[in-house]
Amino acid sequence: MKPEFLFVPGPVNVPRRVALAEARDVIYHRGEEFAELLKSVDAKLKRVFRTENTILYFTSSGTGAMEACVANLLNSNDEVLVIEGGKFGQRWRELCQAFHVKHHVITLDWGRAIHPQQIAEALDKHPTISALFIQLSETSTGTVYDLESIAKITDKRDILFIVDAISGLGVVPLEPDKWGVDCVIAGSQKSLMVPPGLAFVSVSERAWQRVAKSDLPKYYWDFNAAKKNLYFTPFTPAISLIMALDEALNIILEEGVENLLAHTELYARATRAAVTAMGLKLFSERPGAVCTAISVPVGLNSKEILEGLRRDFGIKISGGQDHLKGKILRIGHIGDIGPKDLFGVIAALELTLHKLGYKLELGVGVRAAMEVFAES
Ligand SMILES: *Cc1c(COP(=O)(O)O)cnc(C)c1O
């Protein structure tokens, strides 16, 4: 059977060049060749992160790096603020619980975006808070937060600003050094177009000062150990994935960091125009470039839509997580996707909905997407 074409917000379609790089002979990770490879990866990844801060490399999924941030940046008597607007904000809260860190939570209805003023108010009310945990793109709802405005609030008050950019890195604007974001977390399997298994964290000077004071337990995730062995990593790294990442970064830099942002945003904009023209409702209040979340129309069953797309077109899009299961669909815009694929998924969605009895004029979504392309 042909593999499904992935229109999900991770893991994503991997370019052939990246897959071939991953298939190369494994090299020894304590030799100079590996250090040279990781140095070259590091210089390129810093351009995608848009930071001069140290980037640490972990062999894990993205959540491992989230846990590493909690374990390394905090002290047992710290108090932190968590923004919970979906599945991944919830993960920050659960990590704080797991480490017994006192945490305040701003809970948003899923699909809503945090208003920066809400953060300012929470910090005023609890002046003992010393760190903020948030997402760049809350992938479970397709919502992007206004981190530039939020950074102005945290920077003034010396609040450590920790951003889960696992899905958003490279496709949603983020300027860690300009804005004062202390830690940025990313994973290999989203916009970086590499299979799952690598996680990254950038660590600012201010964050390293907190690391020095941290008393929470860690071993595998120890930032100091990772820094000490920067270009070898403390443990056996996923060498093949690092080779794949090197090639993925070549592709990204050939396209240009700005162009990757622009084309992903264009795909998202075209998709939003298409589904709106089809009479569907966008789920998110502040939709971003990673994925477009759509409310499932009343009377239709999301399982049937997902199954139709898979069976008739070999296309995989995502449903919702937790209480959004059955309520939303998510179309991803990251990974190895071109305009022809984008028009394909919109046409496939139109036909699938039509078959299931949803009233629409066939072609109306594709046409709206074409108009967005024509104007761009
Ligand atoms: C995918 C994702 C994660 C989880 O990453 P894993 O690699 O599955 O551990 C965390 N946060 C966001 C925003 C994500 O999109």
Coordinates of C-alpha atoms and ligand atoms in Angstrom, one line a residue:
M1 CA 0.0 0.0 0.0
K2 CA 1.2 3.5 -0.8
P3 CA 2.1 5.5 2.3
E4 CA -0.4 8.2 3.3
F5 CA 0.5 11.8 2.4
L6 CA 0.7 13.7 5.7
F7 CA -1.2 16.9 6.1
V8 CA -0.8 16.8 9.8
P9 CA 1.1 19.1 12.2
G10 CA 3.8 16.5 12.8
P11 CA 5.3 14.1 12.0
V12 CA 5.6 15.4 8.5
N13 CA 6.5 14.3 5.0
V14 CA 10.3 14.0 4.9
P15 CA 12.0 15.2 1.7
R16 CA 13.8 12.4 -0.2
R17 CA 17.1 14.2 0.2
V18 CA 16.7 14.0 4.0
A19 CA 15.7 10.4 3.9
L20 CA 18.7 9.6 1.8
A21 CA 21.0 11.5 4.2
E22 CA 19.6 9.5 7.1
A23 CA 20.4 6.2 5.3
R24 CA 24.1 7.0 5.1
D25 CA 26.7 4.9 7.1
V26 CA 26.6 5.6 10.8
I27 CA 29.7 7.5 11.9
Y28 CA 31.4 7.3 15.4
H29 CA 30.1 10.0 17.7
R30 CA 33.3 10.4 19.6
G31 CA 35.4 11.2 16.5
E32 CA 36.1 14.6 14.9
E33 CA 33.9 13.8 12.0
F34 CA 30.8 13.8 14.2
A35 CA 31.9 17.0 16.0
E36 CA 32.3 18.7 12.7
L37 CA 28.9 17.5 11.6
L38 CA 27.2 18.8 14.7
K39 CA 29.1 22.1 14.5
S40 CA 27.8 22.6 11.0
V41 CA 24.3 21.6 12.0
D42 CA 24.5 24.0 15.0
A43 CA 25.6 27.0 12.8
K44 CA 22.7 26.3 10.5
L45 CA 20.1 25.6 13.2
K46 CA 21.0 28.9 14.9
R47 CA 19.9 30.7 11.7
V48 CA 16.5 29.0 11.8
F49 CA 16.2 29.6 15.6
R50 CA 17.3 33.2 14.9
T51 CA 19.5 33.1 18.0
E52 CA 23.1 33.4 19.1
N53 CA 22.3 31.5 22.3
T54 CA 23.6 28.0 23.0
I55 CA 21.5 25.3 21.5
L56 CA 21.4 21.9 23.3
Y57 CA 20.7 18.7 21.5
F58 CA 18.7 15.8 23.0
T59 CA 17.7 12.4 21.6
S60 CA 14.0 12.4 22.4
S61 CA 10.7 13.7 21.2
G62 CA 9.9 17.4 21.9
T63 CA 8.4 16.7 25.2
G64 CA 11.7 15.5 26.5
A65 CA 13.1 19.0 26.0
M66 CA 10.1 20.5 27.7
E67 CA 10.7 18.3 30.7
A68 CA 14.4 19.2 30.5
C69 CA 13.5 22.9 30.8
V70 CA 11.4 22.4 33.9
A71 CA 14.1 20.3 35.5
N72 CA 17.0 22.6 34.7
L73 CA 15.6 26.1 34.9
L74 CA 13.7 25.9 38.1
N75 CA 14.3 25.6 41.8
S76 CA 12.0 23.6 44.2
N77 CA 10.8 26.9 45.7
D78 CA 10.1 28.7 42.4
E79 CA 6.7 29.9 41.4
V80 CA 5.8 29.9 37.7
L81 CA 3.0 30.9 35.3
V82 CA 1.6 28.5 32.7
I83 CA -0.7 29.4 29.8
E84 CA -3.0 26.5 29.2
G85 CA -4.9 26.9 25.9
G86 CA -4.8 23.4 24.6
K87 CA -3.1 20.0 24.8
F88 CA 0.4 21.4 24.9
G89 CA -0.2 24.1 27.5
Q90 CA -1.7 21.3 29.6
R91 CA 1.6 19.5 29.2
W92 CA 3.5 22.4 30.8
R93 CA 1.1 22.3 33.7
E94 CA 1.5 18.5 34.1
L95 CA 5.3 18.8 34.0
C96 CA 5.2 21.4 36.8
Q97 CA 2.9 19.1 38.7
A98 CA 5.3 16.2 38.2
F99 CA 8.2 18.2 39.6
H100 CA 6.2 19.7 42.4
V101 CA 6.8 23.2 41.3
K102 CA 4.3 25.8 42.5
H103 CA 2.4 27.0 39.4
H104 CA -0.3 29.4 38.5
V105 CA -2.3 28.6 35.4
I106 CA -4.2 30.9 33.0
T107 CA -6.7 28.6 31.4
L108 CA -8.2 29.5 28.1
D109 CA -11.0 27.9 26.2
W110 CA -9.3 25.8 23.6
G111 CA -9.1 27.8 20.4
R112 CA -8.7 31.1 22.2
A113 CA -5.5 33.2 22.3
I114 CA -4.0 34.6 25.4
H115 CA -4.3 38.4 25.7
P116 CA -0.9 39.8 26.8
Q117 CA -2.7 41.9 29.3
Q118 CA -3.9 38.8 31.1
I119 CA -0.2 37.9 31.7
A120 CA 0.7 41.3 33.0
E121 CA -2.2 41.1 35.4
A122 CA -1.2 37.6 36.7
L123 CA 2.4 38.8 37.2
D124 CA 1.2 41.9 39.1
K125 CA -1.0 39.8 41.3
H126 CA 1.8 37.2 42.0
P127 CA 5.1 39.1 42.1
T128 CA 6.9 36.0 43.2
I129 CA 6.4 34.3 39.8
S130 CA 9.8 34.0 38.2
A131 CA 9.1 32.1 34.9
L132 CA 6.5 31.9 32.2
F133 CA 5.8 28.7 30.2
I134 CA 3.9 29.0 26.9
Q135 CA 3.6 27.8 23.3
L136 CA 4.5 29.7 20.2
S137 CA 1.8 27.7 18.3
E138 CA -0.7 25.7 20.3
T139 CA -0.9 22.9 17.8
S140 CA -3.9 21.2 19.3
T141 CA -6.1 24.2 18.2
G142 CA -4.0 25.8 15.5
T143 CA -3.7 29.0 17.6
V144 CA -0.6 31.3 17.6
Y145 CA 0.1 33.5 20.5
D146 CA 1.4 37.1 20.4
L147 CA 4.8 36.4 21.9
E148 CA 6.3 39.7 20.8
S149 CA 3.9 41.6 23.0
I150 CA 4.2 39.1 25.8
A151 CA 8.0 39.3 25.7
K152 CA 7.8 43.1 26.4
I153 CA 6.0 42.2 29.7
T154 CA 8.4 39.4 30.8
D155 CA 11.6 41.2 29.8
K156 CA 10.8 44.3 32.0
R157 CA 10.1 42.1 35.0
D158 CA 13.0 39.7 34.7
I159 CA 10.7 36.8 34.2
L160 CA 12.3 33.8 32.5
F161 CA 10.4 33.3 29.2
I162 CA 10.3 29.7 28.0
V163 CA 8.6 29.0 24.7
D164 CA 7.6 25.6 23.3
A165 CA 8.1 26.3 19.6
I166 CA 8.1 22.6 18.7
S167 CA 5.6 23.1 15.9
G168 CA 6.1 26.8 15.2
L169 CA 9.8 27.1 14.8
G170 CA 10.7 28.3 11.3
V171 CA 7.1 28.9 10.2
V172 CA 5.8 31.3 12.7
P173 CA 7.8 34.5 13.3
L174 CA 9.9 34.3 16.5
E175 CA 12.9 36.5 17.4
P176 CA 14.3 35.1 20.6
D177 CA 17.3 37.5 20.8
K178 CA 15.5 40.6 19.7
W179 CA 12.4 40.0 21.9
G180 CA 14.2 38.4 24.9
V181 CA 13.0 34.9 24.8
D182 CA 15.2 32.8 27.2
C183 CA 14.5 29.3 26.0
V184 CA 13.1 28.1 22.7
I185 CA 12.2 24.4 22.3
A186 CA 11.9 22.6 19.0
G187 CA 11.7 19.0 17.7
S188 CA 12.9 17.4 14.6
Q189 CA 9.6 16.1 13.2
K190 CA 7.6 19.3 12.6
S191 CA 8.7 22.2 10.4
L192 CA 12.3 20.9 10.3
M193 CA 11.1 18.0 8.1
V194 CA 13.2 15.3 9.8
P195 CA 11.7 12.1 11.3
P196 CA 10.9 12.2 15.0
G197 CA 13.6 11.6 17.6
L198 CA 15.6 14.9 18.1
A199 CA 14.8 17.8 20.4
F200 CA 16.5 21.1 20.8
V201 CA 16.6 23.9 23.4
S202 CA 18.2 27.3 23.1
V203 CA 19.4 28.7 26.4
S204 CA 20.0 32.4 27.1
E205 CA 22.6 33.9 29.5
R206 CA 19.9 34.8 31.9
A207 CA 18.6 31.2 31.7
W208 CA 22.1 29.8 32.4
Q209 CA 22.2 31.8 35.6
R210 CA 19.0 30.0 36.7
V211 CA 20.5 26.6 35.6
A212 CA 23.3 27.3 38.1
K213 CA 20.9 27.6 40.9
S214 CA 18.5 24.8 40.0
D215 CA 18.1 22.0 42.6
L216 CA 15.5 19.8 40.8
P217 CA 16.5 16.2 40.0
K218 CA 17.9 15.4 36.5
Y219 CA 20.4 13.2 34.9
Y220 CA 19.8 12.4 31.2
W221 CA 18.5 16.0 30.8
D222 CA 21.3 17.8 32.6
F223 CA 21.9 21.1 30.7
N224 CA 25.4 21.5 32.2
A225 CA 26.4 18.0 31.0
A226 CA 24.9 18.8 27.6
K227 CA 26.9 22.1 27.4
K228 CA 30.1 20.5 28.5
N229 CA 29.9 18.0 25.7
L230 CA 28.2 20.3 23.2
Y231 CA 29.5 18.9 19.9
F232 CA 29.6 15.3 21.0
T233 CA 26.5 15.2 23.3
P234 CA 26.9 13.4 26.7
F235 CA 25.3 10.2 25.5
T236 CA 25.0 8.3 22.2
P237 CA 23.1 10.7 20.0
A238 CA 20.7 9.7 17.2
I239 CA 23.6 10.0 14.7
S240 CA 21.5 9.2 11.6
L241 CA 18.9 11.8 12.5
I242 CA 21.6 14.4 13.0
M243 CA 22.8 13.6 9.4
A244 CA 19.2 13.9 8.2
L245 CA 18.9 17.2 10.1
D246 CA 22.0 18.6 8.4
E247 CA 20.4 17.9 5.0
A248 CA 17.0 19.3 6.0
L249 CA 18.8 22.5 7.2
N250 CA 20.5 22.7 3.8
I251 CA 17.1 22.6 2.1
I252 CA 15.7 25.2 4.4
L253 CA 18.6 27.6 4.0
E254 CA 18.6 27.1 0.2
E255 CA 14.9 28.2 0.2
G256 CA 15.8 30.9 2.8
V257 CA 14.5 31.2 6.3
E258 CA 12.3 34.2 5.3
N259 CA 10.8 32.3 2.3
L260 CA 9.9 29.3 4.5
L261 CA 8.0 31.6 6.8
A262 CA 6.3 33.2 3.8
H263 CA 5.3 30.1 1.9
T264 CA 3.9 28.4 5.0
E265 CA 1.9 31.5 5.8
L266 CA 0.7 31.6 2.2
Y267 CA -0.5 27.9 2.4
A268 CA -2.3 28.6 5.7
R269 CA -3.9 31.8 4.3
A270 CA -5.0 29.9 1.1
T271 CA -6.4 27.1 3.3
R272 CA -8.3 29.5 5.5
A273 CA -9.8 31.2 2.5
A274 CA -10.7 27.8 1.0
V275 CA -12.5 26.3 4.0
T276 CA -14.3 29.6 4.7
A277 CA -15.5 29.6 1.0
M278 CA -16.7 26.0 1.5
G279 CA -18.9 27.3 4.4
L280 CA -16.8 25.7 7.1
K281 CA -15.8 27.6 10.3
L282 CA -12.3 28.2 11.5
F283 CA -11.9 26.9 15.0
S284 CA -9.1 29.2 16.2
E285 CA -9.5 32.8 17.2
R286 CA -5.9 33.5 16.1
P287 CA -5.0 30.9 13.5
G288 CA -1.4 30.5 12.5
A289 CA 0.7 28.9 9.8
V290 CA 1.4 25.4 11.4
C291 CA -2.1 24.0 10.9
T292 CA -5.6 25.1 10.2
A293 CA -8.2 23.9 12.6
I294 CA -11.8 23.6 11.2
S295 CA -15.0 22.9 13.2
V296 CA -16.7 19.8 12.0
P297 CA -20.0 20.9 10.5
V298 CA -23.1 19.9 12.4
G299 CA -24.5 16.6 11.2
L300 CA -21.2 15.3 9.8
N301 CA -19.0 12.8 11.4
S302 CA -15.3 13.6 11.6
K303 CA -14.4 9.9 11.5
E304 CA -16.1 9.5 8.2
I305 CA -14.4 12.6 6.8
L306 CA -11.0 11.3 7.9
E307 CA -11.7 7.8 6.6
G308 CA -12.9 9.1 3.2
L309 CA -9.8 11.2 2.7
R310 CA -7.6 8.3 3.6
R311 CA -9.4 5.7 1.6
D312 CA -10.1 7.7 -1.6
F313 CA -7.1 10.0 -1.7
G314 CA -4.4 8.5 0.5
I315 CA -4.4 11.7 2.5
K316 CA -4.0 12.0 6.2
I317 CA -5.3 15.0 8.1
S318 CA -5.7 15.2 11.9
G319 CA -8.8 15.2 14.1
G320 CA -9.0 16.9 17.5
Q321 CA -7.4 15.8 20.7
D322 CA -9.1 15.1 24.1
H323 CA -12.4 16.9 24.3
L324 CA -12.0 18.2 20.7
K325 CA -12.0 14.7 19.3
G326 CA -14.8 14.5 16.7
K327 CA -15.2 18.3 16.9
I328 CA -12.4 19.6 14.8
L329 CA -10.2 18.7 11.8
R330 CA -6.7 20.0 11.4
I331 CA -4.9 20.4 8.1
G332 CA -1.1 20.8 8.6
H333 CA 1.0 23.1 6.4
I334 CA 4.5 22.0 7.5
G335 CA 6.9 19.5 6.1
D336 CA 7.6 18.6 2.4
I337 CA 4.4 20.0 0.9
G338 CA 4.1 22.0 -2.3
P339 CA 1.3 24.0 -3.9
K340 CA 0.1 21.0 -5.9
D341 CA -0.3 19.1 -2.7
L342 CA -2.2 22.0 -1.1
F343 CA -4.7 22.2 -4.0
G344 CA -5.0 18.5 -3.9
V345 CA -6.0 18.3 -0.2
I346 CA -8.6 21.1 -0.7
A347 CA -10.1 19.4 -3.7
A348 CA -10.1 16.0 -1.8
L349 CA -11.8 17.6 1.2
E350 CA -14.5 19.2 -1.1
L351 CA -15.2 15.8 -2.7
T352 CA -15.3 14.0 0.6
L353 CA -17.7 16.4 2.2
H354 CA -19.8 16.3 -1.0
K355 CA -20.0 12.6 -0.9
L356 CA -21.1 12.7 2.7
G357 CA -24.0 14.9 1.8
Y358 CA -22.6 18.3 2.8
K359 CA -24.0 21.0 0.5
L360 CA -21.3 22.9 -1.4
E361 CA -20.6 24.0 -4.9
L362 CA -17.7 21.9 -6.0
G363 CA -14.5 23.9 -6.7
V364 CA -15.4 26.8 -4.5
G365 CA -12.6 26.1 -2.0
V366 CA -10.0 25.4 -4.7
R367 CA -11.0 28.6 -6.4
A368 CA -10.6 30.7 -3.2
A369 CA -7.2 29.2 -2.6
M370 CA -6.2 30.0 -6.2
E371 CA -7.3 33.6 -5.7
V372 CA -5.0 33.9 -2.6
F373 CA -2.1 32.5 -4.7
A374 CA -3.0 34.8 -7.6
E375 CA -2.8 37.9 -5.3
S376 CA 0.4 36.9 -3.6
Ligands
LIG1 C1 4.2 18.1 18.8 C2 4.2 19.1 19.9 C3 4.7 18.8 21.1 C4 5.0 17.4 21.5 O1 6.1 16.9 20.9 P1 6.5 15.4 21.0 O2 7.6 15.4 20.0 O3 5.3 14.6 20.5 O4 6.9 15.1 22.3 C5 4.7 19.7 22.1 N1 4.3 21.0 21.9 C6 3.8 21.3 20.7 C7 3.4 22.7 20.5 C8 3.8 20.4 19.6 O5 3.3 20.8 18.4

